[in-house]
Coordinates of C-alpha atoms and ligand atoms in Angstrom, one line a residue:
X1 CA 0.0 0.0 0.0
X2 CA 1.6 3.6 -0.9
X3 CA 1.0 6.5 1.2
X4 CA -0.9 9.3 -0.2
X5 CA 1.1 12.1 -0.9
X6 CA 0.1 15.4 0.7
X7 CA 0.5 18.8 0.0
X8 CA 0.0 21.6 2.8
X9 CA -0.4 25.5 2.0
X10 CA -1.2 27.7 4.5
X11 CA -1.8 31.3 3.2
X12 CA -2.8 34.8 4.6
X13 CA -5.8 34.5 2.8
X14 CA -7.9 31.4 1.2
X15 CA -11.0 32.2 -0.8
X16 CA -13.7 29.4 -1.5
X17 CA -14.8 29.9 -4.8
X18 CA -18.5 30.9 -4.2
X19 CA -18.4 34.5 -2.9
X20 CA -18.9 35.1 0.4
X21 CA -16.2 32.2 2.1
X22 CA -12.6 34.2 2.7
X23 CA -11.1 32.3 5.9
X24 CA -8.0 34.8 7.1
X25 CA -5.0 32.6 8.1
X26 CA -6.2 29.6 6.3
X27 CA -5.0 26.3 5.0
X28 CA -5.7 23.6 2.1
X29 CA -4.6 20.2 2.9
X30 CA -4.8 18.2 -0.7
X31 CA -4.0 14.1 -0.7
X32 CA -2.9 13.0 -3.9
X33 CA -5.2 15.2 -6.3
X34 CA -8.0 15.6 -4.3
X35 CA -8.8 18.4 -1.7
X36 CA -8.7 16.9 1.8
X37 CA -9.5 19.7 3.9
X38 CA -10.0 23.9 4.1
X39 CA -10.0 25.6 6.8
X40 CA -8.0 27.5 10.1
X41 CA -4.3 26.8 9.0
X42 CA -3.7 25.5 12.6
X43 CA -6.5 22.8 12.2
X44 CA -6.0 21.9 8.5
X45 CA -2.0 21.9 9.5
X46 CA -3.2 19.5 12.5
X47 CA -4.7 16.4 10.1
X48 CA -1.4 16.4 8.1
X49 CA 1.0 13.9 8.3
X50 CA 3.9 14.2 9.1
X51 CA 5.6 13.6 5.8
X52 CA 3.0 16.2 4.0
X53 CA 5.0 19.2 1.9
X54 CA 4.4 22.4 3.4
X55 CA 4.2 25.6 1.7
X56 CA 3.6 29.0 3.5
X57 CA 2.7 32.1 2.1
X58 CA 2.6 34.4 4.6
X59 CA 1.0 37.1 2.3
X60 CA -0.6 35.3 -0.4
X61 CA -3.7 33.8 -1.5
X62 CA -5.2 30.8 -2.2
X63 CA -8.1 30.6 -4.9
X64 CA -9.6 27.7 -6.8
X65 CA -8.2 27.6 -10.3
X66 CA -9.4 29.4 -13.2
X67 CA -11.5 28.1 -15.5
X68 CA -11.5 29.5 -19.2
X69 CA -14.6 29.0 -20.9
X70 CA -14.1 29.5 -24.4
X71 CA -10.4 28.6 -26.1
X72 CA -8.8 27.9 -29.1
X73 CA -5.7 25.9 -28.6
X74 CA -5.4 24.9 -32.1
X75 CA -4.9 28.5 -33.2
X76 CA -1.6 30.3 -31.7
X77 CA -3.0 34.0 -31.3
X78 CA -0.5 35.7 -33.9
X79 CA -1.1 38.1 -36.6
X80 CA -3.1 35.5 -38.3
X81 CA -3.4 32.4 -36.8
X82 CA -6.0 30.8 -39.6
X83 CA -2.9 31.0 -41.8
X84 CA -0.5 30.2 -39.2
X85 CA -2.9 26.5 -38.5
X86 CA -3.3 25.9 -42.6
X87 CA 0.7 25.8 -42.7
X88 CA 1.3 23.8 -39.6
X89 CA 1.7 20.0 -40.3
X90 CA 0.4 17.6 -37.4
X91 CA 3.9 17.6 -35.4
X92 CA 3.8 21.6 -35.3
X93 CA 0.3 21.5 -34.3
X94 CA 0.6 18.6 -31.7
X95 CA 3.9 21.0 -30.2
X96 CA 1.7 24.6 -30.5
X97 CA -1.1 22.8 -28.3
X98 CA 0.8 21.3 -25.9
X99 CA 3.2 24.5 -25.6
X100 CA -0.9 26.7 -25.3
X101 CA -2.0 24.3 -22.4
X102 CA 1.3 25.2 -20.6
X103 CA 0.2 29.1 -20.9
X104 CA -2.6 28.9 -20.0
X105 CA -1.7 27.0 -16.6
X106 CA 1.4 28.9 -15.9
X107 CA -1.7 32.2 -15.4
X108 CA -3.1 30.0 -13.3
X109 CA -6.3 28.1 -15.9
X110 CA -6.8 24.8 -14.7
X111 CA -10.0 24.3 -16.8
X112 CA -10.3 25.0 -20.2
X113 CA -13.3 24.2 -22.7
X114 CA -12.0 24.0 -26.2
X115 CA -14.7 25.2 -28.6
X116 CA -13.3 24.1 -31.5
X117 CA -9.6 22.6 -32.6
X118 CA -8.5 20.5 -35.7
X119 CA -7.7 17.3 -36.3
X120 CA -8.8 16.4 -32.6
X121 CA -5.5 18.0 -31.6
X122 CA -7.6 19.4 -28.6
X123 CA -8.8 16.4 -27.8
X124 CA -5.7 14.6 -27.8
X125 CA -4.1 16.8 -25.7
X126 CA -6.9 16.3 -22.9
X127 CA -6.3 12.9 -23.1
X128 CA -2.4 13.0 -22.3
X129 CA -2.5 15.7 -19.7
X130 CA -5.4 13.6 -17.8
X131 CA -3.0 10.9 -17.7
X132 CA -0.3 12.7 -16.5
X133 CA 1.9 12.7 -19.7
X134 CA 2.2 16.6 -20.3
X135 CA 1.4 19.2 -17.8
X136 CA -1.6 21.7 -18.7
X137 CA -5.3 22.2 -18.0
X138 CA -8.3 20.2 -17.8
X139 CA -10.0 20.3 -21.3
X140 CA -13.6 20.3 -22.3
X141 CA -12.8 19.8 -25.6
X142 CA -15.7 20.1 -28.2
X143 CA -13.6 18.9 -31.5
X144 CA -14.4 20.4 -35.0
X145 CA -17.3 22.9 -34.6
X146 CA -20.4 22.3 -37.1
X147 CA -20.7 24.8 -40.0
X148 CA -21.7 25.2 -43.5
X149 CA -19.4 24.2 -46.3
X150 CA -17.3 27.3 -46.4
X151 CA -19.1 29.1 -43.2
X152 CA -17.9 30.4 -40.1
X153 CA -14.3 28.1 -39.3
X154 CA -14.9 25.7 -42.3
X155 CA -11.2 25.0 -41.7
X156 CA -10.9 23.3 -38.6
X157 CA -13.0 20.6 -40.6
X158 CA -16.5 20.5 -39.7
X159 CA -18.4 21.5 -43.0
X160 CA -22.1 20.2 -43.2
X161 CA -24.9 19.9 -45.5
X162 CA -28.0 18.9 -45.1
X163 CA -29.7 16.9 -41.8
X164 CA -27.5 13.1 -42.8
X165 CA -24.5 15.3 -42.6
X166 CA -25.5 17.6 -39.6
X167 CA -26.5 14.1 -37.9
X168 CA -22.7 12.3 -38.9
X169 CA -20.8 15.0 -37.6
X170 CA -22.1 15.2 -33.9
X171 CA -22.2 11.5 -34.1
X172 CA -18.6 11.6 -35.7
X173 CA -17.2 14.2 -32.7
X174 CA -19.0 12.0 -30.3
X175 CA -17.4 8.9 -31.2
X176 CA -14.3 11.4 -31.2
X177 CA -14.3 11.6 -27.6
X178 CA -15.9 15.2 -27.4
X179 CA -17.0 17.0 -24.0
X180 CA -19.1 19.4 -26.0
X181 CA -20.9 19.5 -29.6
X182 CA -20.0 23.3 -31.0
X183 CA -22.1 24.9 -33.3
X184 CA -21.5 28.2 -35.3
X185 CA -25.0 29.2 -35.0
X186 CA -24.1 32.4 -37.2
X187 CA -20.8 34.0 -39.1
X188 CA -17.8 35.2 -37.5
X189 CA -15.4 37.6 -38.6
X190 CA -12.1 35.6 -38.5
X191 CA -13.5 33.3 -42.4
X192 CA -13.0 35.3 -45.1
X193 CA -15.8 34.8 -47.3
X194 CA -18.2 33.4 -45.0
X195 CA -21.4 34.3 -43.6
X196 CA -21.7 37.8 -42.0
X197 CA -21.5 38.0 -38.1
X198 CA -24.9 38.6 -38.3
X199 CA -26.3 36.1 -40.2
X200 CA -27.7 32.5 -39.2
X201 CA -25.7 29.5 -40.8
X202 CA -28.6 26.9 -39.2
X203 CA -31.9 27.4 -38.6
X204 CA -33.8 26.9 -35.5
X205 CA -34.9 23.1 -36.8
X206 CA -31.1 22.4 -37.7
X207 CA -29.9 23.8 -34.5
X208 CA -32.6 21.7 -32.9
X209 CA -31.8 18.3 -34.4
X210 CA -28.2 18.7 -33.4
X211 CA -28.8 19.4 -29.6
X212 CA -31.2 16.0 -29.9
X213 CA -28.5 14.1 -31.7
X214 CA -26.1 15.4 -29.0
X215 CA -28.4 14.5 -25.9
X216 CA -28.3 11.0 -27.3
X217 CA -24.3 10.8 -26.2
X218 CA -24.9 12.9 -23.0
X219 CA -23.2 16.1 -24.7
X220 CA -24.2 19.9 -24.3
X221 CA -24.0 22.3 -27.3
X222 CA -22.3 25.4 -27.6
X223 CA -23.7 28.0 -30.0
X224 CA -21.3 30.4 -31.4
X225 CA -24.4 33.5 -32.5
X226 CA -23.6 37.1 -32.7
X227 CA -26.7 38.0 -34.0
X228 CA -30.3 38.5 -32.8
X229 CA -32.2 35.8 -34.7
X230 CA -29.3 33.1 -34.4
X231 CA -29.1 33.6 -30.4
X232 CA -32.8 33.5 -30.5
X233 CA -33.0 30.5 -33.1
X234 CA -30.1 28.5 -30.7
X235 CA -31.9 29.4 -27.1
X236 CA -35.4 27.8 -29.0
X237 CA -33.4 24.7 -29.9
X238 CA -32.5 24.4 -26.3
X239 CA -28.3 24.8 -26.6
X240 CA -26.7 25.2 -23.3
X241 CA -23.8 28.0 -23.8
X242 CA -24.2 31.1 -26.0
X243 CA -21.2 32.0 -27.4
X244 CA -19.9 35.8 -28.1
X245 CA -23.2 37.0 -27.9
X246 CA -23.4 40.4 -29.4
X247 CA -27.1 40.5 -30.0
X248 CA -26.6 42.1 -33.8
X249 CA -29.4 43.9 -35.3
X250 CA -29.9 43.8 -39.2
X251 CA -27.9 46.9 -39.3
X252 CA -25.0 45.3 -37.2
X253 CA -25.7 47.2 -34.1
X254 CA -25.2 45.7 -30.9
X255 CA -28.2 45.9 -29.4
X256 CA -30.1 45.4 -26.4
X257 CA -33.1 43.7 -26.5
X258 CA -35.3 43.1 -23.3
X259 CA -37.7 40.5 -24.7
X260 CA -35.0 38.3 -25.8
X261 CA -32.7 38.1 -22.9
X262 CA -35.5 37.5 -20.7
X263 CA -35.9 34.3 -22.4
X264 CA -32.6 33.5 -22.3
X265 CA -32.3 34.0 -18.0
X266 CA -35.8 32.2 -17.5
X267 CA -33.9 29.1 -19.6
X268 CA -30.8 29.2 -17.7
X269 CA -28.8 29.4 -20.7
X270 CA -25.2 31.0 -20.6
X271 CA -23.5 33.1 -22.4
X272 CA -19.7 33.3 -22.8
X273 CA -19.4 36.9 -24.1
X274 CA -15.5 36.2 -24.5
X275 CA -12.7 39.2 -25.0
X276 CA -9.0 39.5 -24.5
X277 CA -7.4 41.9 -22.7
X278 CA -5.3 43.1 -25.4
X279 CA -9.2 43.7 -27.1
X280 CA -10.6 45.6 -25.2
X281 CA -8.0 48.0 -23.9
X282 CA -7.2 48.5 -27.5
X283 CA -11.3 49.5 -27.9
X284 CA -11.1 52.0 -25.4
X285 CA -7.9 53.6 -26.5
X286 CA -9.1 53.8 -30.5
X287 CA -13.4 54.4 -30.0
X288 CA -13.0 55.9 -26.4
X289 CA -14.8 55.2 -23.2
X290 CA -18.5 56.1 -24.4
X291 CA -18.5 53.6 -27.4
X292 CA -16.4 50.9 -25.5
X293 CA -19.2 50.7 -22.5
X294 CA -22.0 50.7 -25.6
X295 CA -20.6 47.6 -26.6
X296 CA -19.2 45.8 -23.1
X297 CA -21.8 47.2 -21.4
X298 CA -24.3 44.3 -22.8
X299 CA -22.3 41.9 -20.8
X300 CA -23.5 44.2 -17.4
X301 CA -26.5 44.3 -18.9
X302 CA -27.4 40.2 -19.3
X303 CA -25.9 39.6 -16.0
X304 CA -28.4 42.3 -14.6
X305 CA -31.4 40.4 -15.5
X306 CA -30.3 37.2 -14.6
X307 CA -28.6 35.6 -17.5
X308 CA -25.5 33.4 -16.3
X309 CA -22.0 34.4 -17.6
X310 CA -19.2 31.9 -17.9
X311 CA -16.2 34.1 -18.7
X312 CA -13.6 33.7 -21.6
X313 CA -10.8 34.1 -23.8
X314 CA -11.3 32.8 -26.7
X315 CA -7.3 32.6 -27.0
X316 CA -6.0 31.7 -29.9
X317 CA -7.8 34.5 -32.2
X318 CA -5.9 37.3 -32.9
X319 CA -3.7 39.2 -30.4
X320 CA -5.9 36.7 -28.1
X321 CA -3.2 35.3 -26.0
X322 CA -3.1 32.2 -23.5
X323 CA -1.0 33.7 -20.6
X324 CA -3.3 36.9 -20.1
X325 CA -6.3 35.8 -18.3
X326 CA -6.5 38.1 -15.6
X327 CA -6.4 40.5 -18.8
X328 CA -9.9 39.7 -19.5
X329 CA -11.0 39.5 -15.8
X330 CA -10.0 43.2 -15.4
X331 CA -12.6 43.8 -18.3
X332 CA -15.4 42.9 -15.4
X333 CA -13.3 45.0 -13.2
X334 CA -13.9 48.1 -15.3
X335 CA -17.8 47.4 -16.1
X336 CA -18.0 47.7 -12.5
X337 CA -18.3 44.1 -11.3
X338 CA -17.1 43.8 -7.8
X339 CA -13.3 41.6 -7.4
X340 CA -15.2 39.1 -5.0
X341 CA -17.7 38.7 -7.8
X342 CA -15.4 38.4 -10.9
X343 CA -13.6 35.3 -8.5
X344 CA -16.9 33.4 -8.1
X345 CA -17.2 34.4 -11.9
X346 CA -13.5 32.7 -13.1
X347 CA -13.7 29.9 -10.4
X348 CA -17.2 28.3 -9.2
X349 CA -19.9 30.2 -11.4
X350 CA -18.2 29.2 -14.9
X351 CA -17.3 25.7 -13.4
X352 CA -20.9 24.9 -12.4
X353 CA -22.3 26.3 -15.9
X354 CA -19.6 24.1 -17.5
X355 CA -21.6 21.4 -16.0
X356 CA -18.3 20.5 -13.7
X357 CA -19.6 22.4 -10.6
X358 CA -19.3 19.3 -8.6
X359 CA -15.5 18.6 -9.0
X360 CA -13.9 22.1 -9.6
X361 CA -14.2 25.7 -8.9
X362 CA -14.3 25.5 -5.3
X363 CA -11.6 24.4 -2.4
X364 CA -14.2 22.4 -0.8
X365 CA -13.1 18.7 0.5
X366 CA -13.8 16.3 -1.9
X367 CA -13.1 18.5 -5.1
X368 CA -10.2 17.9 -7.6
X369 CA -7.0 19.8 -6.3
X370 CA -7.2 22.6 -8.8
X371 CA -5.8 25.8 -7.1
X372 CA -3.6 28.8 -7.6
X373 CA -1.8 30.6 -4.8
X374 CA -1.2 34.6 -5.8
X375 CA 0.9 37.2 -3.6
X376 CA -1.3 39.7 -1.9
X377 CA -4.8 40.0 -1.6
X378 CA -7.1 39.9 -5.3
X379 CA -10.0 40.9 -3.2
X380 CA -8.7 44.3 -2.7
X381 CA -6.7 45.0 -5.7
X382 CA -7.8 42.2 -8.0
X383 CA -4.2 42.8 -10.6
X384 CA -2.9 40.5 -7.4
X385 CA -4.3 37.7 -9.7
X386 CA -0.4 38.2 -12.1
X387 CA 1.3 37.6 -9.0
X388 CA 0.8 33.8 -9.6
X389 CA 3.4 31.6 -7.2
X390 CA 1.7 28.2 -7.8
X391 CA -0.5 26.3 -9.7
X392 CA -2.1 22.7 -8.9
X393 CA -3.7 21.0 -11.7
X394 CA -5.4 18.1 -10.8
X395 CA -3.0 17.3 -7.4
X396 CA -0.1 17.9 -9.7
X397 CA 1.9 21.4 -9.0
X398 CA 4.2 23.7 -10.7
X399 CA 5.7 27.1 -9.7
X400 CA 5.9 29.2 -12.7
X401 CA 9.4 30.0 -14.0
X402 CA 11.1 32.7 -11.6
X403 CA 8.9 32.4 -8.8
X404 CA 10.0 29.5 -6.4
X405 CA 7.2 28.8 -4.0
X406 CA 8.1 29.6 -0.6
X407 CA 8.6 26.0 1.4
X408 CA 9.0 25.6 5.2
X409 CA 8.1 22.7 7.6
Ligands
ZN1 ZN1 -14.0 31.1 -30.5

């Protein structure tokens, strides 16, 4: 019989997850990957034994790990990362992945959902880092997204046409090992020649028959929709996630519109309205505050009247990069959201709409040993979040480069 291995950190502060639980002087006792016990350092230090690894941080904090709702990790968040993938053969994709997943933990993501990757790449990847192979994230991966031959992302390979076809390829992904069947409900401005943002590439039938075909297998479905009658058709067909979210008019306005988002809180659907730091700092700066809050604001807005938000990324699209999460967390910051609130936000609230609530998110005993410990307090000055010192992924722990935890016994 082996001995579990334990890992002791005692920290200034710990924060839960769900907003609300900060212990002062607190501790998290994890035994192989699997939170043992939170609580007063002194009583948490207590149920060690005595061959646990201790790490105290004095003034730092210890948080669940992030979760990041909505990434790419087959595109590399360069200039132009469509033609970055369409040169890459297998071997450069299979290293840009791995080397992505690294990122992304190194800021302290120990979830990620992939919402659409080529050539299972994604997938793959989940399946090594579960097993202990590479170091990364947890992935939701969802495979190659459905869309019309030469629509929205055609080129991670999920053209379809007609219902046989819609049916194969959610059957096909399923069979794939996919966490999640993605959908691009309407265009997207990253496929030259494709569908407008603002126009539907399925109709509320199609969108329908693949969330039934994807409930056979136990999967969700993510809709990527920006605009009014796609996020209307997609909420009808019963999808879980909304992705992007910008409510387009006809006239490409972002818009508002009461009647619909009302529907969308009374059906518990999420939306993943996903930005990158570099984004919207850069919107500010060129369209100025006024138009910036026009168009962010929405994201205020749905949360207002009771629409869950999962927050994300979607790293891997231009200037979108994977070691700049807190990047998009300070977007919350600056629409006004309280720091206690964007926590529960990146940590339980998008783990629970993720449908992995009961396993991550949270430092609660029982829970997968995902955590990140930070210098200084995030719930007064929330950039504490860069300061990262430690990340555990699934019971297994790395310091990032330069920044040696701080060990004593
Ligand atoms: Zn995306």
């Amino acid at each position: 019989m082996t001995t579990p291995s334990e890992l002791l950190i005692t920290a200034r502060w710990v924060l839960r997850g769900p907003r609300g639980l900060r212990l002062p002087h607190g501790g998290v006792l994890l035994r192989d990957s699997v939170v043992a016990a939170v609580g007063p350092a002194a009583e948490v230090a207590a149920m060690a034994g005595p061959a646990a690894t201790r790490l105290v941080y004095p003034h730092g904090t210890v948080l669940p790990g992030f979760v990041d709702g909505h990434v790419h990790l087959s595109l590399d968040g360069g200039e132009d990362p469509v033609d970055a993938l369409l040169r890459s053969g297998p071997a450069a994709l299979e290293a840009g992945v791995a080397e992505r997943a690294r990122l992304l933990l190194s800021t302290g993501v120990t979830t990620v959902r992939d919402l659409g990757d080529r050539a299972d790449a994604a997938v793959r990847l989940r399946d090594e880092i579960s097993a202990g192979a590479l170091p990364g994230p947890r992935i939701l991966a969802a495979s190659a997204p459905l869309t019309p031959p030469g629509g929205h992302c055609w080129f991670l390979g999920g053209e379809v046409s007609g219902d046989q076809e819609i049916l194969a390829k959610v059957r096909r992904n399923a069979a794939a090992g996919a966490d999640v069947i993605k959908v691009m409900a309407s265009g997207g401005y990253i496929t030259a020649g494709g569908a407008e943002m603002r126009e539907s590439q399925f109709d509320e039938r199609q969108l329908g028959l693949i969330v039934a075909e994807a409930g056979r297998f136990g999967l969700p479905v993510a809709a990527h929709a920006h605009g009014i009658a796609s996020i209307v058709a997609a909420a009808n067909a019963g999808v879980r996630t909304v992705e992007h979210c910008l409510w387009l008019d006809e006239d490409d306005r972002v818009t508002r519109p009461e009647k619909h988002v009302r529907a969308l809180a009374e059906q518990g659907i999420a939306a993943c309205c996903t930005v990158s730091g570099h984004d919207w700092r850069r919107k500010v700066e060129t369209e100025g505050e006024a138009a910036a809050r026009a168009f962010y604001g929405r994201i205020g807005w749905m949360h207002e009247r009771g629409v869950p938000l999962i927050v994300g990324t979607d790293a891997g699209i231009h200037a979108a990069v994977f070691d700049d999460f807190v990047g998009t967390l300070e977007l919350y910051e600056w629409l006004g959201f309280s720091a206690e609130a964007i926590v529960e936000l990146a940590t339980a609230e998008s783990a629970r709409l993720l449908g992995i609530g009961d396993r991550t998110g949270q430092l609660t005993p029982g829970y997968r040993a995902d955590l990140v410990v930070v210098d200084g307090d995030p719930l007064t000055d929330l950039s504490a979040l860069r300061a990262v010192r430690l990340v555990v992924a699934n019971g297994r722990s790395r310091a990032p480069a330069g920044l040696p935890p701080e060990a004593g016994r």
